[in-house]
Coordinates of C-alpha atoms in Angstrom, one line a residue:
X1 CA -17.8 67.1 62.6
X2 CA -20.6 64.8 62.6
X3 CA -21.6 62.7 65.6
X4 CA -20.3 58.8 64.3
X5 CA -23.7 57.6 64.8
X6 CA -25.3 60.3 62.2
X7 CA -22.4 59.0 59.9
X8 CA -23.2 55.3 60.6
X9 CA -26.6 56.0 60.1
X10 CA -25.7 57.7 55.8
X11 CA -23.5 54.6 55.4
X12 CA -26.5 52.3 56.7
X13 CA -29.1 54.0 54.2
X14 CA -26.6 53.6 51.4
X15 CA -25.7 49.7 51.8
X16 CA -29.4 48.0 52.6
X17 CA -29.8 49.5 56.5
X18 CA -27.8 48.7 59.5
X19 CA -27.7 45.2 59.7
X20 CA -26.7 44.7 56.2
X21 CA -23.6 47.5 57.2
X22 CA -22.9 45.8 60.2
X23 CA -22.7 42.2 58.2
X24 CA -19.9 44.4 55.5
X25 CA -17.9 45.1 58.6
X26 CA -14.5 43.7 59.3
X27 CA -13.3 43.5 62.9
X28 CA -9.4 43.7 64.1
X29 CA -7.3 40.4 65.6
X30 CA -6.8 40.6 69.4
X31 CA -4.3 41.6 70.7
X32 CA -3.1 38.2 71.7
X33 CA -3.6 37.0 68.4
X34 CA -1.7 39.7 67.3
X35 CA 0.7 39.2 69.5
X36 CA 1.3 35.1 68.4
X37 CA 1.4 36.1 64.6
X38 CA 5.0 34.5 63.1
X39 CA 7.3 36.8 62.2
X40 CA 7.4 35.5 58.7
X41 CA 3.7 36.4 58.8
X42 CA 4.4 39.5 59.4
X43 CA 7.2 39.8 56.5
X44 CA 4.7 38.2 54.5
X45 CA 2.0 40.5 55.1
X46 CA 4.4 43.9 54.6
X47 CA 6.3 42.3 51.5
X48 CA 2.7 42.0 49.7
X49 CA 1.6 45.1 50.2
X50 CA 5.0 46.8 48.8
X51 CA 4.8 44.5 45.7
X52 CA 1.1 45.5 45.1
X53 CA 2.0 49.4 45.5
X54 CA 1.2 50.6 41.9
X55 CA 0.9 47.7 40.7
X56 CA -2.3 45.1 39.7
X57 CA -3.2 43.3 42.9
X58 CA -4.5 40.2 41.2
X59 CA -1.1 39.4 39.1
X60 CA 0.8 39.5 43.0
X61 CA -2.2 37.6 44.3
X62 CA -1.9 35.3 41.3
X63 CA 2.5 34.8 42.2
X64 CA 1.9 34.5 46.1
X65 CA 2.4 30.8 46.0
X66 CA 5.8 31.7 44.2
X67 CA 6.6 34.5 45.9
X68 CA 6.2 32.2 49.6
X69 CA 8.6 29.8 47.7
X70 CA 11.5 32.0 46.2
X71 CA 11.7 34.1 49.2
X72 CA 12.1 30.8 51.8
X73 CA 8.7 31.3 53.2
X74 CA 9.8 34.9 54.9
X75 CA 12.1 33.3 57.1
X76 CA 13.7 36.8 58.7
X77 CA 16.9 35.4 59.5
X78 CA 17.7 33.8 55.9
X79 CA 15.7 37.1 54.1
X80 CA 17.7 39.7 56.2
X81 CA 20.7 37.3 55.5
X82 CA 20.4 37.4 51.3
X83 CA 23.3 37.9 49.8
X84 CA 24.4 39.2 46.1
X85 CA 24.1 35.8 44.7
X86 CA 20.7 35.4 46.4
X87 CA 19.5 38.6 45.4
X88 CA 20.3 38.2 41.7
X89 CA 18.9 34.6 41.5
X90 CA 15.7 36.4 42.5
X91 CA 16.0 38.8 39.9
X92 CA 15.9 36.5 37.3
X93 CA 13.0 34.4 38.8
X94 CA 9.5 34.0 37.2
X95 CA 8.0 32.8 40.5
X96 CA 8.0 36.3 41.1
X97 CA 7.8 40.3 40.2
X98 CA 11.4 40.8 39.0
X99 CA 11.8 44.5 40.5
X100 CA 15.1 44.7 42.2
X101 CA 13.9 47.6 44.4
X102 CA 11.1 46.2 45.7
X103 CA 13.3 42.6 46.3
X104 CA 16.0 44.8 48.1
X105 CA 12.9 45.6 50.5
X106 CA 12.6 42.1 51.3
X107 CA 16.0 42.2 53.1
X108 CA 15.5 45.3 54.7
X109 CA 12.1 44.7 56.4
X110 CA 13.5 41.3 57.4
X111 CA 16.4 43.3 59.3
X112 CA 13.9 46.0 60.8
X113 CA 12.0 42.8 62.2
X114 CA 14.7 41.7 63.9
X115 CA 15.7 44.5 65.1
X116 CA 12.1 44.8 66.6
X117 CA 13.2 41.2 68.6
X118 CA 15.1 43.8 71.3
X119 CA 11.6 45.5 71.9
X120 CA 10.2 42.9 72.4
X121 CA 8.8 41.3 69.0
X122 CA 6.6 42.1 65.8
X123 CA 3.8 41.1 68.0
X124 CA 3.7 43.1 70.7
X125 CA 4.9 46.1 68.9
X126 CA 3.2 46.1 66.0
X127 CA 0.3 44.3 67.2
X128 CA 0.3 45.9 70.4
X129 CA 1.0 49.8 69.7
X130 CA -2.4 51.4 70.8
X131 CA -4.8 52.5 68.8
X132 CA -4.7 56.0 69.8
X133 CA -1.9 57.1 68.5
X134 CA -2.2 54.5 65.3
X135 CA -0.4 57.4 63.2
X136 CA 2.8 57.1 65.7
X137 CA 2.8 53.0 64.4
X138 CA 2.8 54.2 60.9
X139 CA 5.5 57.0 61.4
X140 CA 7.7 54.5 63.0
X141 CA 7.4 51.9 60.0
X142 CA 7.7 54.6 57.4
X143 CA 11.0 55.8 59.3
X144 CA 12.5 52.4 59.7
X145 CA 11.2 49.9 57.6
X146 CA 11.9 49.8 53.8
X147 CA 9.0 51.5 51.2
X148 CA 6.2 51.8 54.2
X149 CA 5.0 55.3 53.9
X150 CA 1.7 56.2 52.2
X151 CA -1.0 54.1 52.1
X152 CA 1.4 51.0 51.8
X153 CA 2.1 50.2 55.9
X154 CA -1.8 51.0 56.2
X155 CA -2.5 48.1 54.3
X156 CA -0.1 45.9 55.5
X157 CA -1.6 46.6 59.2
X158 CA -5.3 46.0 57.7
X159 CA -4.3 42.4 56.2
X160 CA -2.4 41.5 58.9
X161 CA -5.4 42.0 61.3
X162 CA -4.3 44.9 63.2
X163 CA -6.6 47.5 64.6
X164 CA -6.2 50.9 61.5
X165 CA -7.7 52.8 59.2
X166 CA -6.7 53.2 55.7
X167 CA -6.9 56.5 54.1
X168 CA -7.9 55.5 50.8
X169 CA -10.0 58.3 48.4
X170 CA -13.4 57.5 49.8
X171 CA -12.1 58.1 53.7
X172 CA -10.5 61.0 52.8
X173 CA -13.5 62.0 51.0
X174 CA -15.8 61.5 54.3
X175 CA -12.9 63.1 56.5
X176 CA -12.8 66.2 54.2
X177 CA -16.7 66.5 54.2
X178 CA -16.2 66.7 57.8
X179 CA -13.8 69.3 57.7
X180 CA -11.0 67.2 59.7
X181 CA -8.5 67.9 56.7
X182 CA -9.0 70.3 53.6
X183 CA -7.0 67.9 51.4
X184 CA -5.4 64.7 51.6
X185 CA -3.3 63.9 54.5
X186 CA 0.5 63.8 54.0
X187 CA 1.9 66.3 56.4
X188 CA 2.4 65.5 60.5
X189 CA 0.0 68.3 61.4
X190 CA -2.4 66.7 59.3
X191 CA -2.4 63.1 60.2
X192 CA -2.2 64.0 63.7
X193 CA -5.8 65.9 63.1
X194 CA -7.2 62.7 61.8
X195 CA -6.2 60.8 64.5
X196 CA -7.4 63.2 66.7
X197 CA -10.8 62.5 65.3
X198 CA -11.1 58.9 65.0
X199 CA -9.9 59.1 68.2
X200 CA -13.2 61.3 69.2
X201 CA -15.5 59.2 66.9
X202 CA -13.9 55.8 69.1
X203 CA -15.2 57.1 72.3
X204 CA -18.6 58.0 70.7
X205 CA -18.7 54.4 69.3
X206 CA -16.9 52.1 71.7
X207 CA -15.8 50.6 68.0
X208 CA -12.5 49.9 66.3
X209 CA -10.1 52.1 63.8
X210 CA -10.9 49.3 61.5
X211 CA -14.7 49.3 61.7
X212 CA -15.1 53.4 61.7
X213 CA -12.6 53.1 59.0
X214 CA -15.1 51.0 57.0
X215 CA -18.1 53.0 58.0
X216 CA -16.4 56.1 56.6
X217 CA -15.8 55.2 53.3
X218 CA -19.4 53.7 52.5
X219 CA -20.9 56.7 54.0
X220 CA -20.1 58.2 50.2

């Protein structure tokens, strides 16, 4: 596995040299921003990303406005709260993507962020689980929140700001030309090699999940 700074340095002679890399780089919230980020932000955030799953990211983009307004902002209590008559008055709205499994997801991700009020809020534990072990965060919102494994929670971590990477096909690339994995990560052993070496390419860098992320897949 390659030193980060020899991998920096491909991605820098790729994109126009370092300082035109570093100005491509995105950097995560704090964690007291994190930590002050609405609920319904969070709902928000994580109700996007399951709509854009499979599906054309501009047509969601282009519906957000609707989507804000026929689902009551992402207010948690009155989303976790829908009832049948609710539910099927979404079904038949235009404002929206009329797909019932993806709606029911709306209500479901509403209750697991309530449930996360006991533990002391989406903030501090979503916003606050560390870094290090970023693939016990997405383990724990694939096993209780509603259509969140994959790619799908990694994204809704990304836009909301967190600190992550996303193992989309040119990171996985990079991480299989490093011989981290031999094949896309799906399996527990796998993702808890990569983690183990963005872990090792943080303490080479003193950077973010986000930023080596970002390095990784323009290194291709």
């Amino acid at each position: 596995m390659h030193h980060f700074d020899e991998i920096h340095a491909l991605a820098a002679a790729r994109h126009g040299g370092a300082a035109a890399l570093e100005a491509k780089l995105t950097r995560p919230a704090s964690a007291v921003e994190l930590a002050a980020l609405p609920e319904d932000r969070w709902l928000s955030v994580i109700t996007k990303c399951v709509f854009q799953a499979g599906f054309n990211w501009k047509v969601i983009e282009a519906k957000w406005e609707g989507f804000e307004a026929a689902f009551d902002g992402f207010d948690i209590g009155r989303c976790a709260l829908m009832d049948d008559e609710k539910f099927d008055a979404l079904l038949q709205d235009a404002r929206i993507v009329r797909n019932g499994t993806k709606i029911a997801t709306v209500r479901d991700n509403a209750a697991f962020l309530l449930e996360l009020r006991d533990e002391g809020g989406a903030g501090q534990v979503l916003g606050g689980w560390p870094s290090t072990d970023y693939v016990g965060l997405l383990d724990l919102l694939k096993r209780r929140g509603s259509r969140l494994g994959g790619t799908t929670a990694q994204y809704a971590m990304r836009f909301a700001g967190r600190d992550s990477f996303i193992l989309s096909r040119d990171v996985t690339a990079r991480l299989i030309a490093e011989g981290v994995v031999d094949k896309a990560p799906t399996s527990k052993k796998a993702m808890t090699q990569v983690q183990a070496a963005f872990n090792t390419w943080m303490d080479q860098s003193g950077r973010s999940l986000t930023e080596i992320s970002r390095v990784l897949a323009m290194s291709l």
